GROMACS .gro file of C-alpha atoms in nm:
model
  324
    1UNK     CA    1   0.008  -0.020  -0.021
    2UNK     CA    2   0.118   0.383  -0.108
    3UNK     CA    3   0.203   0.573   0.171
    4UNK     CA    4   0.229   0.898  -0.028
    5UNK     CA    5   0.023   1.175   0.028
    6UNK     CA    6  -0.221   1.308  -0.276
    7UNK     CA    7  -0.417   1.633  -0.239
    8UNK     CA    8  -0.640   1.625  -0.479
    9UNK     CA    9  -0.911   1.942  -0.564
   10UNK     CA   10  -1.223   1.781  -0.372
   11UNK     CA   11  -1.388   1.739  -0.133
   12UNK     CA   12  -1.143   1.889   0.080
   13UNK     CA   13  -1.319   2.219   0.026
   14UNK     CA   14  -1.675   2.373   0.033
   15UNK     CA   15  -1.828   2.504  -0.259
   16UNK     CA   16  -2.189   2.743  -0.237
   17UNK     CA   17  -2.381   2.529  -0.427
   18UNK     CA   18  -2.474   2.178  -0.367
   19UNK     CA   19  -2.552   1.878  -0.573
   20UNK     CA   20  -2.931   2.014  -0.655
   21UNK     CA   21  -2.785   2.312  -0.770
   22UNK     CA   22  -2.542   2.153  -1.010
   23UNK     CA   23  -2.812   1.905  -1.150
   24UNK     CA   24  -3.071   2.184  -1.184
   25UNK     CA   25  -2.805   2.425  -1.352
   26UNK     CA   26  -2.728   2.130  -1.604
   27UNK     CA   27  -3.093   2.045  -1.643
   28UNK     CA   28  -3.158   2.443  -1.718
   29UNK     CA   29  -2.855   2.389  -1.997
   30UNK     CA   30  -3.008   2.107  -2.156
   31UNK     CA   31  -3.342   2.284  -2.242
   32UNK     CA   32  -3.214   2.379  -2.565
   33UNK     CA   33  -3.188   2.035  -2.693
   34UNK     CA   34  -3.494   1.912  -2.485
   35UNK     CA   35  -3.667   2.189  -2.711
   36UNK     CA   36  -3.512   2.125  -3.043
   37UNK     CA   37  -3.572   1.755  -2.974
   38UNK     CA   38  -3.943   1.837  -2.941
   39UNK     CA   39  -3.981   2.076  -3.230
   40UNK     CA   40  -3.791   1.823  -3.470
   41UNK     CA   41  -3.947   1.494  -3.382
   42UNK     CA   42  -4.267   1.620  -3.216
   43UNK     CA   43  -4.448   1.381  -2.950
   44UNK     CA   44  -4.189   1.114  -3.021
   45UNK     CA   45  -3.961   1.294  -2.845
   46UNK     CA   46  -4.138   1.417  -2.598
   47UNK     CA   47  -4.296   1.085  -2.471
   48UNK     CA   48  -3.960   0.943  -2.458
   49UNK     CA   49  -3.782   1.185  -2.242
   50UNK     CA   50  -4.052   1.166  -2.020
   51UNK     CA   51  -4.081   0.815  -1.983
   52UNK     CA   52  -3.677   0.764  -1.951
   53UNK     CA   53  -3.697   1.026  -1.669
   54UNK     CA   54  -3.972   0.863  -1.490
   55UNK     CA   55  -3.787   0.530  -1.512
   56UNK     CA   56  -3.465   0.655  -1.389
   57UNK     CA   57  -3.670   0.835  -1.084
   58UNK     CA   58  -3.827   0.545  -0.994
   59UNK     CA   59  -3.555   0.280  -1.035
   60UNK     CA   60  -3.329   0.516  -0.798
   61UNK     CA   61  -3.633   0.539  -0.568
   62UNK     CA   62  -3.709   0.160  -0.562
   63UNK     CA   63  -3.328   0.077  -0.520
   64UNK     CA   64  -3.274   0.300  -0.246
   65UNK     CA   65  -3.584   0.176  -0.051
   66UNK     CA   66  -3.516  -0.154  -0.064
   67UNK     CA   67  -3.152  -0.121   0.027
   68UNK     CA   68  -3.253   0.071   0.323
   69UNK     CA   69  -3.071   0.373   0.195
   70UNK     CA   70  -3.146   0.742   0.210
   71UNK     CA   71  -3.386   0.827  -0.077
   72UNK     CA   72  -3.205   1.104  -0.266
   73UNK     CA   73  -3.421   1.151  -0.551
   74UNK     CA   74  -3.478   1.515  -0.479
   75UNK     CA   75  -3.105   1.581  -0.570
   76UNK     CA   76  -3.251   1.560  -0.940
   77UNK     CA   77  -2.925   1.344  -1.055
   78UNK     CA   78  -3.187   1.067  -1.146
   79UNK     CA   79  -3.360   1.341  -1.385
   80UNK     CA   80  -3.034   1.426  -1.542
   81UNK     CA   81  -2.928   1.097  -1.628
   82UNK     CA   82  -3.289   1.028  -1.763
   83UNK     CA   83  -3.297   1.316  -1.999
   84UNK     CA   84  -2.951   1.270  -2.112
   85UNK     CA   85  -3.043   0.893  -2.207
   86UNK     CA   86  -3.356   1.000  -2.405
   87UNK     CA   87  -3.137   1.290  -2.590
   88UNK     CA   88  -2.876   1.040  -2.712
   89UNK     CA   89  -3.125   0.802  -2.815
   90UNK     CA   90  -3.311   0.760  -3.125
   91UNK     CA   91  -3.656   0.886  -3.149
   92UNK     CA   92  -3.777   0.594  -3.322
   93UNK     CA   93  -3.657   0.356  -3.016
   94UNK     CA   94  -3.942   0.138  -2.883
   95UNK     CA   95  -4.066   0.320  -2.565
   96UNK     CA   96  -4.026   0.007  -2.334
   97UNK     CA   97  -3.631  -0.003  -2.413
   98UNK     CA   98  -3.592   0.312  -2.194
   99UNK     CA   99  -3.738   0.160  -1.911
  100UNK     CA  100  -3.482  -0.122  -1.960
  101UNK     CA  101  -3.185   0.111  -2.011
  102UNK     CA  102  -3.295   0.308  -1.681
  103UNK     CA  103  -3.314  -0.010  -1.480
  104UNK     CA  104  -2.915  -0.064  -1.565
  105UNK     CA  105  -2.810   0.316  -1.537
  106UNK     CA  106  -2.978   0.360  -1.204
  107UNK     CA  107  -2.943   0.004  -1.032
  108UNK     CA  108  -2.652  -0.151  -1.221
  109UNK     CA  109  -2.395   0.149  -1.316
  110UNK     CA  110  -2.502   0.381  -1.045
  111UNK     CA  111  -2.667   0.212  -0.739
  112UNK     CA  112  -2.451  -0.113  -0.697
  113UNK     CA  113  -2.119   0.148  -0.691
  114UNK     CA  114  -2.259   0.301  -0.397
  115UNK     CA  115  -2.479   0.599  -0.578
  116UNK     CA  116  -2.402   0.915  -0.690
  117UNK     CA  117  -2.042   1.004  -0.662
  118UNK     CA  118  -1.918   0.678  -0.649
  119UNK     CA  119  -1.982   0.536  -0.970
  120UNK     CA  120  -1.736   0.442  -1.225
  121UNK     CA  121  -1.887   0.457  -1.548
  122UNK     CA  122  -2.155   0.761  -1.667
  123UNK     CA  123  -2.501   0.585  -1.602
  124UNK     CA  124  -2.668   0.729  -1.894
  125UNK     CA  125  -2.430   0.631  -2.132
  126UNK     CA  126  -2.433   0.277  -1.965
  127UNK     CA  127  -2.779   0.230  -2.034
  128UNK     CA  128  -2.738   0.353  -2.375
  129UNK     CA  129  -2.478   0.113  -2.419
  130UNK     CA  130  -2.672  -0.171  -2.279
  131UNK     CA  131  -2.947  -0.066  -2.511
  132UNK     CA  132  -2.759  -0.072  -2.818
  133UNK     CA  133  -2.598  -0.365  -2.736
  134UNK     CA  134  -2.882  -0.570  -2.671
  135UNK     CA  135  -3.130  -0.449  -2.895
  136UNK     CA  136  -2.916  -0.305  -3.200
  137UNK     CA  137  -3.206  -0.353  -3.443
  138UNK     CA  138  -3.440  -0.118  -3.249
  139UNK     CA  139  -3.140   0.131  -3.184
  140UNK     CA  140  -3.076   0.251  -3.517
  141UNK     CA  141  -3.284   0.073  -3.769
  142UNK     CA  142  -3.480   0.380  -3.897
  143UNK     CA  143  -3.467   0.785  -3.786
  144UNK     CA  144  -3.745   1.016  -3.818
  145UNK     CA  145  -3.753   1.270  -4.080
  146UNK     CA  146  -3.756   1.627  -3.890
  147UNK     CA  147  -4.082   1.794  -3.828
  148UNK     CA  148  -4.279   1.480  -3.886
  149UNK     CA  149  -4.540   1.332  -3.643
  150UNK     CA  150  -4.515   0.953  -3.677
  151UNK     CA  151  -4.339   0.668  -3.723
  152UNK     CA  152  -4.459   0.621  -4.045
  153UNK     CA  153  -4.244   0.916  -4.183
  154UNK     CA  154  -3.943   0.727  -4.030
  155UNK     CA  155  -3.662   0.660  -4.293
  156UNK     CA  156  -3.419   0.360  -4.346
  157UNK     CA  157  -3.108   0.464  -4.455
  158UNK     CA  158  -2.702   0.491  -4.376
  159UNK     CA  159  -2.658   0.740  -4.138
  160UNK     CA  160  -2.420   1.032  -4.225
  161UNK     CA  161  -2.117   0.875  -4.015
  162UNK     CA  162  -2.183   0.565  -4.179
  163UNK     CA  163  -2.197   0.719  -4.519
  164UNK     CA  164  -1.885   0.904  -4.426
  165UNK     CA  165  -1.697   0.550  -4.351
  166UNK     CA  166  -1.812   0.418  -4.680
  167UNK     CA  167  -1.705   0.752  -4.858
  168UNK     CA  168  -2.083   0.786  -5.050
  169UNK     CA  169  -2.130   1.096  -4.828
  170UNK     CA  170  -2.204   1.393  -5.079
  171UNK     CA  171  -2.209   1.766  -4.939
  172UNK     CA  172  -2.438   1.949  -5.109
  173UNK     CA  173  -2.520   2.335  -5.085
  174UNK     CA  174  -2.664   2.417  -4.749
  175UNK     CA  175  -2.541   2.071  -4.584
  176UNK     CA  176  -2.288   2.236  -4.335
  177UNK     CA  177  -2.569   2.522  -4.242
  178UNK     CA  178  -2.835   2.250  -4.190
  179UNK     CA  179  -2.607   2.038  -3.974
  180UNK     CA  180  -2.496   2.329  -3.778
  181UNK     CA  181  -2.881   2.444  -3.664
  182UNK     CA  182  -2.979   2.052  -3.638
  183UNK     CA  183  -3.247   2.053  -3.903
  184UNK     CA  184  -3.192   1.700  -3.960
  185UNK     CA  185  -3.250   1.328  -3.885
  186UNK     CA  186  -3.051   1.217  -3.582
  187UNK     CA  187  -3.043   1.133  -3.200
  188UNK     CA  188  -3.327   1.349  -2.988
  189UNK     CA  189  -3.045   1.589  -2.845
  190UNK     CA  190  -2.740   1.580  -3.090
  191UNK     CA  191  -2.850   1.702  -3.388
  192UNK     CA  192  -2.782   2.088  -3.328
  193UNK     CA  193  -2.424   2.164  -3.301
  194UNK     CA  194  -2.535   2.557  -3.259
  195UNK     CA  195  -2.719   2.476  -2.913
  196UNK     CA  196  -2.478   2.231  -2.805
  197UNK     CA  197  -2.193   2.479  -2.801
  198UNK     CA  198  -2.445   2.728  -2.625
  199UNK     CA  199  -2.490   2.472  -2.354
  200UNK     CA  200  -2.139   2.434  -2.312
  201UNK     CA  201  -2.056   2.801  -2.300
  202UNK     CA  202  -2.321   2.843  -2.034
  203UNK     CA  203  -2.177   2.589  -1.827
  204UNK     CA  204  -1.821   2.689  -1.872
  205UNK     CA  205  -1.907   3.019  -1.748
  206UNK     CA  206  -2.113   2.919  -1.446
  207UNK     CA  207  -1.831   2.727  -1.369
  208UNK     CA  208  -2.046   2.418  -1.355
  209UNK     CA  209  -1.779   2.233  -1.599
  210UNK     CA  210  -1.410   2.256  -1.703
  211UNK     CA  211  -1.346   2.345  -2.048
  212UNK     CA  212  -1.044   2.121  -2.069
  213UNK     CA  213  -1.179   1.743  -2.107
  214UNK     CA  214  -1.428   1.863  -2.390
  215UNK     CA  215  -1.195   2.118  -2.579
  216UNK     CA  216  -0.930   1.812  -2.580
  217UNK     CA  217  -1.179   1.565  -2.719
  218UNK     CA  218  -1.306   1.767  -2.984
  219UNK     CA  219  -0.981   1.897  -3.067
  220UNK     CA  220  -0.804   1.535  -3.105
  221UNK     CA  221  -1.104   1.455  -3.355
  222UNK     CA  222  -1.026   1.776  -3.551
  223UNK     CA  223  -0.670   1.698  -3.562
  224UNK     CA  224  -0.683   1.318  -3.629
  225UNK     CA  225  -0.967   1.409  -3.922
  226UNK     CA  226  -0.749   1.700  -4.080
  227UNK     CA  227  -0.438   1.446  -4.091
  228UNK     CA  228  -0.633   1.150  -4.269
  229UNK     CA  229  -0.757   1.403  -4.500
  230UNK     CA  230  -1.125   1.350  -4.389
  231UNK     CA  231  -1.424   1.643  -4.384
  232UNK     CA  232  -1.328   1.792  -4.084
  233UNK     CA  233  -1.653   1.989  -4.007
  234UNK     CA  234  -1.859   1.672  -4.104
  235UNK     CA  235  -1.675   1.486  -3.859
  236UNK     CA  236  -1.753   1.736  -3.546
  237UNK     CA  237  -2.128   1.781  -3.648
  238UNK     CA  238  -2.215   1.462  -3.666
  239UNK     CA  239  -2.284   1.163  -3.432
  240UNK     CA  240  -2.249   1.257  -3.049
  241UNK     CA  241  -1.938   1.394  -3.047
  242UNK     CA  242  -2.044   1.764  -2.943
  243UNK     CA  243  -2.294   1.648  -2.705
  244UNK     CA  244  -2.091   1.370  -2.533
  245UNK     CA  245  -1.814   1.629  -2.486
  246UNK     CA  246  -2.030   1.890  -2.328
  247UNK     CA  247  -2.233   1.652  -2.126
  248UNK     CA  248  -2.067   1.324  -2.068
  249UNK     CA  249  -1.673   1.380  -2.027
  250UNK     CA  250  -1.759   1.671  -1.781
  251UNK     CA  251  -1.966   1.439  -1.552
  252UNK     CA  252  -1.803   1.482  -1.192
  253UNK     CA  253  -1.784   1.119  -1.072
  254UNK     CA  254  -1.666   0.964  -1.379
  255UNK     CA  255  -1.386   1.209  -1.486
  256UNK     CA  256  -1.023   1.280  -1.352
  257UNK     CA  257  -1.004   1.538  -1.089
  258UNK     CA  258  -0.696   1.746  -1.206
  259UNK     CA  259  -0.623   1.941  -1.489
  260UNK     CA  260  -0.368   1.764  -1.643
  261UNK     CA  261  -0.593   1.418  -1.572
  262UNK     CA  262  -0.879   1.623  -1.761
  263UNK     CA  263  -0.683   1.677  -2.065
  264UNK     CA  264  -0.548   1.343  -2.101
  265UNK     CA  265  -0.892   1.221  -2.035
  266UNK     CA  266  -1.053   1.423  -2.351
  267UNK     CA  267  -0.757   1.334  -2.550
  268UNK     CA  268  -0.805   0.973  -2.515
  269UNK     CA  269  -1.180   0.995  -2.551
  270UNK     CA  270  -1.119   1.189  -2.873
  271UNK     CA  271  -0.865   0.936  -3.015
  272UNK     CA  272  -1.063   0.616  -2.926
  273UNK     CA  273  -1.350   0.798  -3.102
  274UNK     CA  274  -1.150   0.843  -3.408
  275UNK     CA  275  -1.014   0.521  -3.423
  276UNK     CA  276  -1.335   0.344  -3.420
  277UNK     CA  277  -1.475   0.580  -3.660
  278UNK     CA  278  -1.198   0.513  -3.863
  279UNK     CA  279  -1.104   0.178  -3.818
  280UNK     CA  280  -1.394  -0.023  -3.610
  281UNK     CA  281  -1.684  -0.189  -3.672
  282UNK     CA  282  -1.951   0.094  -3.592
  283UNK     CA  283  -2.009   0.428  -3.703
  284UNK     CA  284  -2.002   0.616  -3.403
  285UNK     CA  285  -1.759   0.549  -3.116
  286UNK     CA  286  -1.825   0.837  -2.890
  287UNK     CA  287  -1.998   0.646  -2.643
  288UNK     CA  288  -1.770   0.347  -2.597
  289UNK     CA  289  -1.439   0.595  -2.578
  290UNK     CA  290  -1.620   0.769  -2.306
  291UNK     CA  291  -1.690   0.423  -2.140
  292UNK     CA  292  -1.344   0.313  -2.193
  293UNK     CA  293  -1.180   0.644  -2.044
  294UNK     CA  294  -1.427   0.639  -1.698
  295UNK     CA  295  -1.227   0.293  -1.637
  296UNK     CA  296  -0.892   0.504  -1.662
  297UNK     CA  297  -0.987   0.818  -1.461
  298UNK     CA  298  -0.926   0.680  -1.115
  299UNK     CA  299  -0.546   0.578  -1.243
  300UNK     CA  300  -0.537   0.952  -1.405
  301UNK     CA  301  -0.622   1.094  -1.055
  302UNK     CA  302  -0.332   0.896  -0.913
  303UNK     CA  303  -0.113   0.981  -1.239
  304UNK     CA  304  -0.133   1.333  -1.190
  305UNK     CA  305  -0.219   1.394  -0.843
  306UNK     CA  306  -0.077   1.704  -0.665
  307UNK     CA  307   0.106   1.619  -0.380
  308UNK     CA  308   0.145   1.848  -0.095
  309UNK     CA  309   0.456   2.050  -0.043
  310UNK     CA  310   0.537   2.002  -0.423
  311UNK     CA  311   0.494   2.226  -0.733
  312UNK     CA  312   0.651   2.525  -0.874
  313UNK     CA  313   0.624   2.759  -0.605
  314UNK     CA  314   0.721   2.547  -0.364
  315UNK     CA  315   0.972   2.331  -0.535
  316UNK     CA  316   1.099   2.001  -0.418
  317UNK     CA  317   1.162   2.013  -0.081
  318UNK     CA  318   1.547   1.933   0.038
  319UNK     CA  319   1.430   1.755   0.326
  320UNK     CA  320   1.107   1.641   0.147
  321UNK     CA  321   1.028   1.222   0.242
  322UNK     CA  322   0.750   0.997   0.215
  323UNK     CA  323   0.555   0.994   0.508
  324UNK     CA  324   0.603   0.638   0.643
   0.00000   0.00000   0.00000
């Protein structure tokens, strides 16, 4: 057992805001994506968001009651998980699949690890991954055309990332603008790059999230795409890259605590995303890259931990010794 003393950025000091305030601010930041999803996909989006949120809250309540823990659904973390899980899912996914995903997210990924703050993997992404791997046909067989009403208008065709991977995607006049504002088929909350950038700016300025991991992730994908001659703009605006970088890699519980750790974490997410998109069997790699790097986060905390008494100002004390 190591006897070195590490000082991390938390929880050794208190902030004015609590968990409920942070989660409430995140929900507020998600409102543009929620509204955009409902505008584009109408009742299909609204119903799935409501089912996902209600399921997450119910499963967390039931798990905490059964295990005789303090019920903390009032901190809004289950609501955030439910909203995020819905926003990263297709509007054509069956309603029941969100109930299954919520059970995995709240019980397996969160409750069994000790609850909020103790989970290793992002609960919303874990639930989404279970839904995707267990029911692939239901999670990506068809997509709704924007501003339609029912599944009758669903389209079954290759996604943009699939077409880009196959080399069949053609950029037409207005394509970049339509993708930037989000007037396209896709997951409920991932279509508009513009709105996600607004959410990122709001959360960063409010000091709810740190910019390092998101910028490192997006920057890595951009640089790798540029080096390999891919369409950088489309690589950034398609799939779940921008949403994942803003809302997933900034999760307090599953991301590193240190600044260096967050940069490495974001770089790893971006590199794995690019490699899966470029060489993997799936057209998208954001979900897998973040979950893989979630497992590395504790190691990064130890690797980049700031030791008390060391640093640029303090230097290394001549008589510094490890505490036995």
